[in-house]
Coordinates of C-alpha atoms in Angstrom, one line a residue:
M113 CA 50.7 105.1 79.0
S114 CA 53.0 108.1 78.1
L115 CA 56.5 107.9 77.8
T116 CA 57.0 110.1 81.3
E117 CA 54.7 107.7 83.2
H118 CA 56.7 104.4 81.7
L119 CA 59.8 106.4 83.0
L120 CA 58.7 107.9 86.2
R121 CA 56.1 105.4 87.8
P122 CA 58.5 102.7 88.8
L123 CA 60.6 105.4 90.5
L124 CA 57.4 106.7 92.8
A125 CA 58.7 103.9 95.4
S126 CA 61.2 105.9 96.5
P127 CA 60.1 109.7 95.9
A128 CA 63.0 111.3 98.1
R129 CA 65.6 109.5 96.3
P130 CA 67.7 111.6 94.2
L131 CA 66.8 111.5 90.4
I132 CA 68.6 114.5 88.2
T133 CA 71.5 116.5 89.8
H134 CA 72.6 119.4 87.4
Y135 CA 75.8 121.4 87.5
D136 CA 76.6 124.2 85.2
D137 CA 80.1 125.2 85.3
A138 CA 79.3 128.7 84.1
T139 CA 77.6 129.9 87.0
G140 CA 78.8 127.4 89.5
S141 CA 75.6 126.3 90.6
R142 CA 74.4 122.6 91.5
I143 CA 70.7 121.5 91.9
E144 CA 69.7 118.4 92.9
L145 CA 66.1 116.9 92.0
S146 CA 64.5 114.4 93.6
V147 CA 62.0 111.6 92.0
A148 CA 58.9 113.7 93.7
T149 CA 60.4 117.0 92.5
T150 CA 61.3 116.1 89.0
V151 CA 57.4 114.7 89.1
N152 CA 56.1 118.0 90.4
W153 CA 57.9 120.2 87.6
A154 CA 56.8 117.7 84.9
A155 CA 53.2 117.8 86.4
K156 CA 53.0 121.6 86.4
T157 CA 54.1 121.9 83.2
A158 CA 51.6 119.1 81.9
N159 CA 49.0 121.0 83.5
W160 CA 50.3 124.9 82.2
L161 CA 50.0 122.8 78.4
V162 CA 46.9 121.6 78.7
E163 CA 45.3 124.8 80.5
E164 CA 47.4 127.3 78.8
A165 CA 48.5 126.2 75.4
D166 CA 45.4 123.8 75.0
V167 CA 47.7 120.9 73.9
E168 CA 46.0 117.8 74.0
A169 CA 47.4 114.2 72.9
G170 CA 49.0 114.2 69.7
D171 CA 49.5 117.7 69.3
E172 CA 53.3 118.6 68.5
V173 CA 55.2 120.6 71.2
G174 CA 58.6 122.3 70.0
V175 CA 61.7 122.4 72.6
R176 CA 64.5 124.4 71.6
L177 CA 66.3 124.0 75.0
P178 CA 69.5 123.0 76.3
A179 CA 70.4 120.5 78.6
H180 CA 69.4 121.6 81.9
W181 CA 66.9 120.3 84.9
Q182 CA 64.5 122.7 83.7
T183 CA 64.5 121.3 80.1
A184 CA 64.1 118.0 81.8
G185 CA 60.8 119.2 83.4
V186 CA 59.4 120.5 80.2
L187 CA 60.3 117.4 78.2
L188 CA 58.6 114.8 80.7
G189 CA 55.7 117.4 81.1
A190 CA 55.3 117.7 77.3
W191 CA 55.0 113.6 77.1
W192 CA 53.0 113.4 80.2
C193 CA 50.1 115.0 78.2
G194 CA 50.9 112.7 75.1
A195 CA 52.5 115.8 73.1
Q196 CA 55.0 115.0 70.4
V197 CA 58.0 116.6 71.0
V198 CA 59.5 118.3 67.8
T199 CA 62.3 121.1 67.3
E200 CA 59.6 123.6 66.5
A201 CA 55.8 123.4 66.7
P202 CA 53.2 126.2 64.9
G203 CA 51.3 126.2 68.5
V204 CA 53.7 126.4 71.5
T205 CA 57.6 126.1 71.1
F206 CA 59.8 126.5 74.3
V207 CA 62.9 128.7 73.9
A208 CA 65.9 130.1 75.9
P209 CA 66.2 133.4 76.9
G210 CA 67.5 135.4 73.8
E211 CA 65.7 132.9 71.3
T212 CA 62.7 133.1 69.0
S213 CA 60.1 131.2 67.6
S214 CA 57.4 131.8 65.0
A215 CA 54.8 129.7 67.3
S216 CA 51.5 131.3 68.2
L217 CA 52.7 130.8 71.9
T218 CA 56.9 131.1 72.5
P219 CA 57.1 130.3 76.4
I220 CA 60.8 131.5 77.3
V221 CA 62.7 129.3 79.8
A222 CA 64.9 131.3 82.0
M223 CA 67.5 128.8 83.0
D224 CA 68.1 130.3 86.3
P225 CA 69.9 128.3 88.4
F226 CA 67.3 128.1 91.1
G227 CA 64.3 128.1 88.7
M228 CA 63.2 131.8 89.4
G229 CA 61.9 133.2 86.3
M230 CA 63.5 136.3 87.0
G231 CA 65.2 138.7 84.1
V232 CA 62.9 137.1 81.3
T233 CA 61.9 140.0 79.2
G234 CA 59.8 140.5 76.0
G235 CA 58.0 137.5 76.1
L236 CA 56.0 134.6 77.9
N237 CA 57.9 134.1 81.4
F238 CA 57.4 130.4 81.6
L239 CA 58.9 129.8 85.3
A240 CA 57.0 132.4 86.5
D241 CA 53.9 131.4 85.1
V242 CA 53.9 127.5 85.3
K243 CA 54.6 127.8 89.4
M244 CA 50.9 128.4 89.5
Y245 CA 49.8 125.3 88.3
G246 CA 49.2 121.9 90.3
D247 CA 51.6 119.6 91.4
D248 CA 49.8 116.7 90.1
F249 CA 48.5 115.4 86.6
S250 CA 46.3 113.0 85.1
P251 CA 45.7 112.6 81.3
L252 CA 42.3 113.0 80.4
F253 CA 42.5 109.5 78.3
P254 CA 45.3 107.1 78.4
I255 CA 48.1 107.6 76.0
P256 CA 48.2 104.8 73.3
G257 CA 51.9 103.0 73.0
D258 CA 51.7 104.1 69.2
S259 CA 51.4 107.8 70.1
P260 CA 54.5 109.8 68.4
A261 CA 56.6 111.1 71.3
L262 CA 59.8 112.2 69.9
L263 CA 60.1 113.2 66.3
S264 CA 58.7 110.4 64.4
S265 CA 59.3 107.7 67.0
T266 CA 56.3 106.4 69.1
V267 CA 56.2 106.1 72.7
D268 CA 56.7 102.7 72.5
E269 CA 59.7 102.9 70.5
V270 CA 61.1 105.8 72.2
I271 CA 61.1 103.5 75.6
A272 CA 62.6 100.7 73.9
E273 CA 65.0 102.8 72.4
A274 CA 66.1 104.2 75.6
R275 CA 66.4 100.9 77.3
S276 CA 68.5 99.5 74.8
R277 CA 70.8 102.3 74.8
A278 CA 71.1 102.2 78.4
A279 CA 72.3 98.7 78.2
K280 CA 74.7 99.2 75.5
L281 CA 76.1 102.1 77.5
G282 CA 76.3 99.8 80.7
I283 CA 73.9 101.8 82.7
T284 CA 72.0 99.9 85.4
S285 CA 69.5 101.4 88.2
A286 CA 72.6 101.2 90.8
D287 CA 74.4 103.8 88.8
R288 CA 74.9 107.3 88.9
V289 CA 76.0 108.7 85.4
L290 CA 78.1 111.5 85.0
S291 CA 77.0 113.1 81.3
T292 CA 78.3 116.0 79.6
V293 CA 76.0 115.5 76.5
E294 CA 73.7 117.8 74.8
W295 CA 70.4 117.1 74.7
T296 CA 69.8 117.3 70.7
F297 CA 66.8 115.2 69.1
P298 CA 66.7 112.6 69.0
D299 CA 70.1 111.1 70.1
G300 CA 71.7 113.5 72.5
V301 CA 68.4 113.4 74.3
L302 CA 67.9 109.6 74.2
D303 CA 71.4 108.8 75.4
G304 CA 71.9 112.0 77.7
L305 CA 68.2 111.8 79.4
L306 CA 66.3 109.1 78.7
A307 CA 68.4 106.1 79.0
P308 CA 69.4 107.1 82.4
L309 CA 66.2 107.5 83.3
S310 CA 64.6 104.3 81.6
V311 CA 66.5 102.2 83.9
G312 CA 66.2 104.4 87.0
A313 CA 69.7 105.5 87.4
H314 CA 70.8 108.9 89.1
L315 CA 71.7 111.4 86.2
V316 CA 74.6 114.3 86.8
H317 CA 74.5 116.5 84.3
V318 CA 77.2 119.1 83.8
S319 CA 76.3 121.9 81.6
N320 CA 79.0 124.3 80.2
A321 CA 81.7 121.7 81.3
N322 CA 85.0 122.6 82.6
P323 CA 87.2 119.5 81.8
E324 CA 89.3 120.3 84.6
K325 CA 86.5 120.2 87.0
L326 CA 85.0 116.7 85.9
A327 CA 87.1 114.4 88.2
D328 CA 85.9 116.8 91.3
R329 CA 82.3 116.2 90.0
R330 CA 82.9 112.3 89.6
A331 CA 84.3 112.0 93.2
A332 CA 82.0 114.5 94.9
E333 CA 78.8 112.7 93.1
R334 CA 80.4 109.0 93.4
T335 CA 79.7 108.7 89.6
T336 CA 80.0 105.2 88.2
V337 CA 79.2 106.0 84.4
D338 CA 80.7 108.2 82.1
L339 CA 78.9 110.1 79.0
L340 CA 81.3 112.6 77.8
A341 CA 80.7 114.7 74.7

């Protein structure tokens, strides 16, 4: 079973439940993704990777993106189709606007607060393209637990480490986690994304965090655990 299925399948009993809330203090935006919406973005990405980039289980997919709700969709989609996520891959590497890659295919993720693919020029406009793909995904073959998932760590190793970190950080399924942790590989993404998801916690991530606004975010979202950079 893929890493994404390990993370999301237990949550599908409550598809309307909020799962990821993303603030960007630089733009003043707030976006909330339910379990179902998160699954849909991941499925679209997985379908795009398989159909557009010919990614197969075990292939490397590069991800060089900041912590963002769109990055969550990219990562979960890559893992769903069995890809090994690295920082740079020769076949396909996702980058933010203004970044470049030597990969054969370089999808640019616009990081638009509302998921619009506008404003990206000079490369593959990923958000405009991915919306054309299906909201459901099924791997052609089961993803084995010993398949590499994050750098050199396997699916089984990543999910075990994420759950271990959740326990050490005091995160449970009942928690709402306020985080400003950047999703660097591997520690940032393990603490800031995978640990909360691995136990079904609601993640409230703040990008470009203004320290003066964190108390307001904490009160508005009724968060119970802090993960502050």
